[in-house]
Amino acid sequence: MKDALSILRRCKIQPTPQRIAVVEYVLKSKAHPSADDVLSYARKKCPTVSRATVYNTLNLLVEKGLLGMQTIKEGAVVFDSNIEKHHHFVDSETGDIYDIPWDQLEVKGKDKLKDFEIFEFQVILRGRRKKK
Amino acid sequence: MKDALSILRRCKIQPTPQRIAVVEYVLKSKAHPSADDVLSYARKKCPTVSRATVYNTLNLLVEKGLLGMQTIKEGAVVFDSNIEKHHHFVDSETGDIYDIPWDQLEVKGKDKLKDFEIFEFQVILRGRRKKK
DNA sequence: AATTTTATCTTGACATTGTCTAATATAATA
DNA sequence: TATTATATTAGACAATGTCAAGATAAAATT
């Protein structure tokens, strides 16, 4: 029940060869592919698939909750005159970014991550800023 | 002692009108400007300043530790077939992204952030993956 | 089956973010 | 002043993403 076709059907997304190619790759991959990675793969199965279709399909999958989307990679950067360590809160509506003082949050459990040597970390929160 | 000129001198960055314009804006702004925001402002003071110079200067400031840099905004996105909640670890050398199971980390203190209504959050860690 | 309607795809144009190079300008040094 | 080193510029380029218009295909209706 994990083939691309039935996944699409189950989510009421009309299956097409293009969408199947996208889903096959993206839902199996344990890496974190970029849209362009997906495009490259999809073109192997479906050489005429267009960039727009890949983007549309990925967005569809995200809307349906089948796929997560993370803005971790570089590509759009903002600068921060506050060079104290701090966390960030992003207003989902406006995109505004607020600094959260470092000592307001505590992250426990990092020392249990044996596979990783941690240079730095931060908490990113998203939501809505309350009006005063 | 907080004017752009002395800041640049103190850090042994040769002051130029272009750099001063960049520093003035970026070190005072409490918002989180993008490179393009900085460019726009810098051109008010220094109409001929080029995109390259702004980028160069921002990178210089980051290298010297005068400025923080965050990749929070959208612009380059990766997708994630793991739709369970989880945190992320980014390998600083390779750029590889690893999922950290949700229950491995705990973030305390969120309820003290009275000004914000939190829809979601995650911890982003950066460092080096240990080889086995 | 034929036609209309609807959904999907493609192409190509465009915007944004960022890097790079070659040429020029400026400053520092001898 | 002549030389050298450092900064700046313009423009080309690449990557990521959005959008609109027309072409295609599928579904629904008659």
CSV table of C-alpha atoms (C1' of nucleotides) in Angstrom, one decimal:
chain,number,residue,atom,x,y,z
A,1,MET,CA,0.0,0.0,0.0
A,2,LYS,CA,3.0,2.2,-0.3
A,3,ASP,CA,3.3,2.5,-4.0
A,4,ALA,CA,3.0,6.0,-5.4
A,5,LEU,CA,-0.2,5.2,-7.3
A,6,SER,CA,-2.2,4.2,-4.2
A,7,ILE,CA,-0.7,7.0,-2.2
A,8,LEU,CA,-2.0,9.5,-4.7
A,9,ARG,CA,-5.4,7.9,-4.9
A,10,ARG,CA,-5.7,7.7,-1.2
A,11,CYS,CA,-5.1,11.5,-1.0
A,12,LYS,CA,-7.4,12.2,-3.8
A,13,ILE,CA,-4.7,13.6,-6.0
A,14,GLN,CA,-5.3,12.5,-9.5
A,15,PRO,CA,-2.5,10.3,-10.5
A,16,THR,CA,-0.5,11.1,-13.6
A,17,PRO,CA,2.8,9.8,-14.8
A,18,GLN,CA,4.5,13.0,-13.8
A,19,ARG,CA,3.1,13.0,-10.3
A,20,ILE,CA,3.9,9.3,-9.9
A,21,ALA,CA,7.5,10.0,-10.7
A,22,VAL,CA,7.7,12.7,-8.2
A,23,VAL,CA,6.0,10.8,-5.5
A,24,GLU,CA,8.1,7.7,-6.0
A,25,TYR,CA,11.3,9.6,-5.5
A,26,VAL,CA,10.3,11.9,-2.7
A,27,LEU,CA,8.4,9.6,-0.5
A,28,LYS,CA,11.1,6.9,-0.6
A,29,SER,CA,14.1,9.0,-0.3
A,30,LYS,CA,15.6,9.2,3.2
A,31,ALA,CA,17.8,12.0,2.2
A,32,HIS,CA,16.4,15.5,2.1
A,33,PRO,CA,16.0,16.3,-1.6
A,34,SER,CA,15.7,19.7,-3.0
A,35,ALA,CA,13.1,20.5,-5.6
A,36,ASP,CA,15.8,20.3,-8.2
A,37,ASP,CA,16.9,16.8,-7.0
A,38,VAL,CA,13.3,15.7,-7.5
A,39,LEU,CA,13.2,17.2,-10.9
A,40,SER,CA,16.3,15.4,-12.0
A,41,TYR,CA,15.0,12.1,-10.9
A,42,ALA,CA,11.5,12.6,-12.3
A,43,ARG,CA,13.0,13.3,-15.7
A,44,LYS,CA,14.6,9.9,-15.7
A,45,LYS,CA,11.2,8.3,-15.6
A,46,CYS,CA,9.4,11.0,-17.5
A,47,PRO,CA,11.7,13.0,-19.6
A,48,THR,CA,9.4,15.7,-20.5
A,49,VAL,CA,8.3,16.6,-17.0
A,50,SER,CA,8.6,20.3,-16.4
A,51,ARG,CA,9.9,22.3,-13.6
A,52,ALA,CA,6.6,23.8,-12.9
A,53,THR,CA,4.9,20.5,-12.6
A,54,VAL,CA,7.4,19.3,-10.1
A,55,TYR,CA,7.0,22.4,-8.0
A,56,ASN,CA,3.2,22.1,-8.2
A,57,THR,CA,3.3,18.5,-7.2
A,58,LEU,CA,5.6,19.0,-4.3
A,59,ASN,CA,3.4,21.8,-3.0
A,60,LEU,CA,0.4,19.6,-3.4
A,61,LEU,CA,2.0,16.9,-1.4
A,62,VAL,CA,3.0,19.4,1.3
A,63,GLU,CA,-0.6,20.8,1.5
A,64,LYS,CA,-1.9,17.3,1.9
A,65,GLY,CA,0.5,16.6,4.7
A,66,LEU,CA,2.3,13.9,2.9
A,67,LEU,CA,5.5,15.7,2.8
A,68,GLY,CA,7.4,17.9,5.1
A,69,MET,CA,9.2,21.1,4.0
A,70,GLN,CA,12.1,22.6,5.7
A,71,THR,CA,14.0,25.8,5.0
A,72,ILE,CA,17.3,24.7,6.4
A,73,LYS,CA,19.6,25.0,3.4
A,74,GLU,CA,21.2,28.3,2.5
A,75,GLY,CA,19.7,30.3,-0.3
A,76,ALA,CA,18.0,33.1,1.5
A,77,VAL,CA,19.8,34.5,4.4
A,78,VAL,CA,19.1,37.3,6.9
A,79,PHE,CA,21.6,39.2,9.0
A,80,ASP,CA,21.5,39.8,12.7
A,81,SER,CA,23.1,42.6,14.6
A,82,ASN,CA,22.5,40.7,17.7
A,83,ILE,CA,25.6,38.5,18.0
A,84,GLU,CA,24.7,37.2,21.4
A,85,LYS,CA,23.5,33.7,21.1
A,86,HIS,CA,19.7,33.6,20.8
A,87,HIS,CA,16.8,31.7,19.4
A,88,HIS,CA,14.4,32.8,16.8
A,89,PHE,CA,10.7,33.3,16.5
A,90,VAL,CA,9.2,33.7,13.0
A,91,ASP,CA,5.8,35.2,12.6
A,92,SER,CA,3.9,32.9,10.2
A,93,GLU,CA,1.8,35.7,8.8
A,94,THR,CA,4.2,38.5,8.3
A,95,GLY,CA,7.5,36.7,8.1
A,96,ASP,CA,8.9,39.0,10.8
A,97,ILE,CA,11.7,37.5,12.8
A,98,TYR,CA,12.1,38.1,16.6
A,99,ASP,CA,15.0,37.2,18.8
A,100,ILE,CA,14.4,35.1,21.8
A,101,PRO,CA,17.0,35.5,24.5
A,102,TRP,CA,19.2,32.5,24.9
A,103,ASP,CA,18.4,31.8,28.5
A,104,GLN,CA,14.6,31.8,27.9
A,105,LEU,CA,14.7,28.3,26.4
A,106,GLU,CA,16.6,25.2,27.4
A,107,VAL,CA,17.2,22.3,25.2
A,108,LYS,CA,17.7,19.0,27.0
A,109,GLY,CA,19.0,15.8,25.6
A,110,LYS,CA,21.7,17.0,23.3
A,111,ASP,CA,24.3,14.9,25.1
A,112,LYS,CA,22.4,11.8,24.2
A,113,LEU,CA,23.1,12.3,20.5
A,114,LYS,CA,26.1,10.1,20.3
A,115,ASP,CA,26.5,10.2,16.6
A,116,PHE,CA,26.9,14.0,16.4
A,117,GLU,CA,29.4,16.5,17.5
A,118,ILE,CA,27.4,19.7,18.0
A,119,PHE,CA,29.0,23.0,17.2
A,120,GLU,CA,25.9,25.1,17.7
A,121,PHE,CA,22.2,24.9,17.8
A,122,GLN,CA,19.1,27.1,18.1
A,123,VAL,CA,15.4,26.7,18.5
A,124,ILE,CA,13.2,28.1,15.7
A,125,LEU,CA,9.7,28.8,16.7
A,126,ARG,CA,6.9,29.7,14.3
A,127,GLY,CA,3.5,31.2,15.2
A,128,ARG,CA,1.8,34.5,15.7
A,129,ARG,CA,3.0,37.4,17.7
A,130,LYS,CA,0.4,38.5,20.1
A,131,LYS,CA,-0.7,42.1,19.8
A,132,LYS,CA,-0.4,44.1,23.0
B,1,MET,CA,32.3,54.4,20.1
B,2,LYS,CA,29.5,52.8,18.2
B,3,ASP,CA,29.7,54.7,15.0
B,4,ALA,CA,30.4,52.8,11.8
B,5,LEU,CA,33.8,54.3,11.2
B,6,SER,CA,35.3,53.3,14.6
B,7,ILE,CA,33.7,49.9,14.4
B,8,LEU,CA,35.4,49.3,11.1
B,9,ARG,CA,38.7,50.6,12.3
B,10,ARG,CA,38.6,48.6,15.5
B,11,CYS,CA,38.2,45.4,13.4
B,12,LYS,CA,40.9,46.4,11.0
B,13,ILE,CA,38.5,46.6,8.1
B,14,GLN,CA,39.6,49.5,5.9
B,15,PRO,CA,36.7,52.0,6.0
B,16,THR,CA,35.3,53.2,2.8
B,17,PRO,CA,32.1,55.1,2.2
B,18,GLN,CA,30.4,51.9,0.9
B,19,ARG,CA,31.4,49.9,3.9
B,20,ILE,CA,30.3,52.6,6.2
B,21,ALA,CA,26.9,52.7,4.6
B,22,VAL,CA,26.5,49.0,5.0
B,23,VAL,CA,27.7,49.0,8.6
B,24,GLU,CA,25.5,51.9,9.6
B,25,TYR,CA,22.4,50.1,8.5
B,26,VAL,CA,23.1,46.6,9.5
B,27,LEU,CA,24.5,47.1,12.9
B,28,LYS,CA,21.8,49.4,14.0
B,29,SER,CA,18.8,47.7,12.6
B,30,LYS,CA,16.9,45.6,15.0
B,31,ALA,CA,15.0,44.0,12.2
B,32,HIS,CA,16.6,41.1,10.4
B,33,PRO,CA,17.5,42.6,7.0
B,34,SER,CA,18.2,40.6,3.9
B,35,ALA,CA,21.2,41.4,1.8
B,36,ASP,CA,18.9,43.1,-0.6
B,37,ASP,CA,17.5,45.3,2.2
B,38,VAL,CA,21.0,46.3,3.0
B,39,LEU,CA,21.7,47.1,-0.6
B,40,SER,CA,18.7,49.3,-0.9
B,41,TYR,CA,19.6,51.3,2.1
B,42,ALA,CA,23.3,51.6,1.3
B,43,ARG,CA,22.3,53.0,-2.1
B,44,LYS,CA,20.6,55.9,-0.4
B,45,LYS,CA,23.8,57.0,1.1
B,46,CYS,CA,26.0,55.8,-1.6
B,47,PRO,CA,24.1,55.5,-4.9
B,48,THR,CA,26.8,53.7,-6.8
B,49,VAL,CA,27.4,50.9,-4.4
B,50,SER,CA,27.3,47.6,-6.1
B,51,ARG,CA,25.7,44.4,-5.1
B,52,ALA,CA,29.0,42.7,-5.0
B,53,THR,CA,30.4,45.2,-2.5
B,54,VAL,CA,27.4,44.8,-0.2
B,55,TYR,CA,27.8,41.0,-0.2
B,56,ASN,CA,31.5,41.3,0.3
B,57,THR,CA,31.1,43.6,3.2
B,58,LEU,CA,28.4,41.5,4.8
B,59,ASN,CA,30.5,38.5,4.6
B,60,LEU,CA,33.5,40.3,6.0
B,61,LEU,CA,31.4,41.4,9.0
B,62,VAL,CA,30.2,37.9,9.6
B,63,GLU,CA,33.8,36.6,9.4
B,64,LYS,CA,34.9,39.1,11.9
B,65,GLY,CA,32.1,38.1,14.2
B,66,LEU,CA,30.4,41.5,14.1
B,67,LEU,CA,27.3,40.2,12.5
B,68,GLY,CA,25.2,37.1,12.7
B,69,MET,CA,23.8,35.3,9.7
B,70,GLN,CA,20.7,33.1,9.8
B,71,THR,CA,19.1,31.0,7.1
B,72,ILE,CA,15.6,31.2,8.3
B,73,LYS,CA,13.7,32.8,5.4
B,74,GLU,CA,12.6,30.7,2.5
B,75,GLY,CA,14.6,30.6,-0.6
B,76,ALA,CA,16.0,27.2,-0.6
B,77,VAL,CA,13.8,24.5,0.7
B,78,VAL,CA,14.3,20.8,1.2
B,79,PHE,CA,11.6,18.2,1.4
B,80,ASP,CA,11.2,15.5,4.0
B,81,SER,CA,9.4,12.3,3.7
B,82,ASN,CA,9.4,12.0,7.4
B,83,ILE,CA,6.3,13.7,8.5
B,84,GLU,CA,6.6,12.8,12.1
B,85,LYS,CA,7.7,15.8,14.0
B,86,HIS,CA,11.4,15.8,14.4
B,87,HIS,CA,14.4,18.1,14.8
B,88,HIS,CA,17.3,18.5,12.4
B,89,PHE,CA,21.0,18.2,12.4
B,90,VAL,CA,23.0,19.7,9.6
B,91,ASP,CA,26.5,18.6,8.9
B,92,SER,CA,28.6,21.7,8.6
B,93,GLU,CA,31.0,20.1,6.2
B,94,THR,CA,28.8,18.2,3.8
B,95,GLY,CA,25.5,20.0,4.2
B,96,ASP,CA,23.8,16.7,4.8
B,97,ILE,CA,20.7,16.8,6.9
B,98,TYR,CA,19.8,14.2,9.5
B,99,ASP,CA,16.5,13.8,11.3
B,100,ILE,CA,16.6,13.8,15.1
B,101,PRO,CA,13.6,12.0,16.6
B,102,TRP,CA,11.3,14.3,18.4
B,103,ASP,CA,11.6,12.8,21.8
B,104,GLN,CA,15.3,12.9,21.9
B,105,LEU,CA,15.3,16.6,22.7
B,106,GLU,CA,13.1,18.6,25.0
B,107,VAL,CA,12.7,22.4,24.8
B,108,LYS,CA,11.8,24.0,28.1
B,109,GLY,CA,10.6,27.5,28.7
B,110,LYS,CA,8.3,28.0,25.8
B,111,ASP,CA,5.3,28.7,28.1
B,112,LYS,CA,7.2,31.8,29.4
B,113,LEU,CA,7.1,33.4,26.0
B,114,LYS,CA,4.0,35.5,26.7
B,115,ASP,CA,4.2,37.6,23.6
B,116,PHE,CA,4.0,34.7,21.2
B,117,GLU,CA,1.5,32.1,20.2
B,118,ILE,CA,3.6,29.1,19.1
B,119,PHE,CA,2.3,26.9,16.3
B,120,GLU,CA,5.3,24.8,15.9
B,121,PHE,CA,9.0,24.7,16.7
B,122,GLN,CA,12.1,22.7,16.1
B,123,VAL,CA,15.7,22.5,17.2
B,124,ILE,CA,18.3,22.9,14.5
B,125,LEU,CA,21.7,21.6,15.4
B,126,ARG,CA,24.9,22.1,13.3
B,127,GLY,CA,28.1,20.3,13.6
B,128,ARG,CA,29.9,17.2,12.4
B,129,ARG,CA,28.5,13.7,12.1
B,130,LYS,CA,30.9,11.3,13.8
B,131,LYS,CA,32.1,8.5,11.7
B,132,LYS,CA,31.5,5.0,13.1
C,1,DA,C1',-19.6,8.5,-29.8
C,2,DA,C1',-19.1,13.4,-30.0
C,3,DT,C1',-18.7,17.4,-27.5
C,4,DT,C1',-18.1,20.3,-23.7
C,5,DT,C1',-15.9,21.1,-19.4
C,6,DT,C1',-12.4,20.5,-16.3
C,7,DA,C1',-7.9,19.3,-14.8
C,8,DT,C1',-3.2,18.9,-15.9
C,9,DC,C1',1.2,20.0,-18.3
C,10,DT,C1',4.5,22.5,-20.8
C,11,DT,C1',7.1,26.3,-22.2
C,12,DG,C1',9.1,30.3,-21.5
C,13,DA,C1',9.4,34.7,-19.2
C,14,DC,C1',10.3,36.7,-15.1
C,15,DA,C1',12.0,37.8,-10.2
C,16,DT,C1',15.2,36.9,-6.4
C,17,DT,C1',19.4,35.5,-4.2
C,18,DG,C1',23.9,34.9,-4.6
C,19,DT,C1',28.8,34.2,-6.8
C,20,DC,C1',32.3,35.2,-9.9
C,21,DT,C1',35.4,37.7,-13.1
C,22,DA,C1',37.6,41.4,-15.5
C,23,DA,C1',38.4,46.0,-15.5
C,24,DT,C1',38.7,50.2,-13.1
C,25,DA,C1',39.5,53.2,-9.2
C,26,DT,C1',41.5,54.2,-4.9
C,27,DA,C1',44.8,54.0,-1.3
C,28,DA,C1',49.3,52.8,0.7
C,29,DT,C1',54.1,52.4,0.1
C,30,DA,C1',58.5,53.0,-1.5
D,1,DT,C1',56.1,59.9,-8.7
D,2,DA,C1',55.9,55.0,-9.6
D,3,DT,C1',54.6,50.7,-7.8
D,4,DT,C1',51.8,47.7,-5.4
D,5,DA,C1',48.0,46.2,-2.9
D,6,DT,C1',43.2,46.8,-1.9
D,7,DA,C1',38.4,48.0,-3.1
D,8,DT,C1',34.8,48.8,-6.2
D,9,DT,C1',32.0,48.2,-10.2
D,10,DA,C1',29.3,46.3,-14.0
D,11,DG,C1',27.8,42.6,-15.9
D,12,DA,C1',27.6,37.7,-16.7
D,13,DC,C1',26.2,33.6,-14.7
D,14,DA,C1',23.8,29.9,-11.8
D,15,DA,C1',20.2,28.3,-8.8
D,16,DT,C1',15.7,28.6,-6.8
D,17,DG,C1',11.2,29.7,-7.4
D,18,DT,C1',6.6,31.9,-9.4
D,19,DC,C1',3.5,32.9,-13.0
D,20,DA,C1',0.6,33.1,-17.3
D,21,DA,C1',-0.8,31.3,-21.8
D,22,DG,C1',-1.5,27.8,-24.6
D,23,DA,C1',-1.5,22.8,-25.5
D,24,DT,C1',-3.1,18.1,-24.0
D,25,DA,C1',-5.4,14.9,-21.8
D,26,DA,C1',-9.2,13.2,-19.0
D,27,DA,C1',-14.0,13.4,-17.3
D,28,DA,C1',-18.6,14.4,-17.7
D,29,DT,C1',-22.6,15.4,-20.3
D,30,DT,C1',-25.6,15.0,-24.0
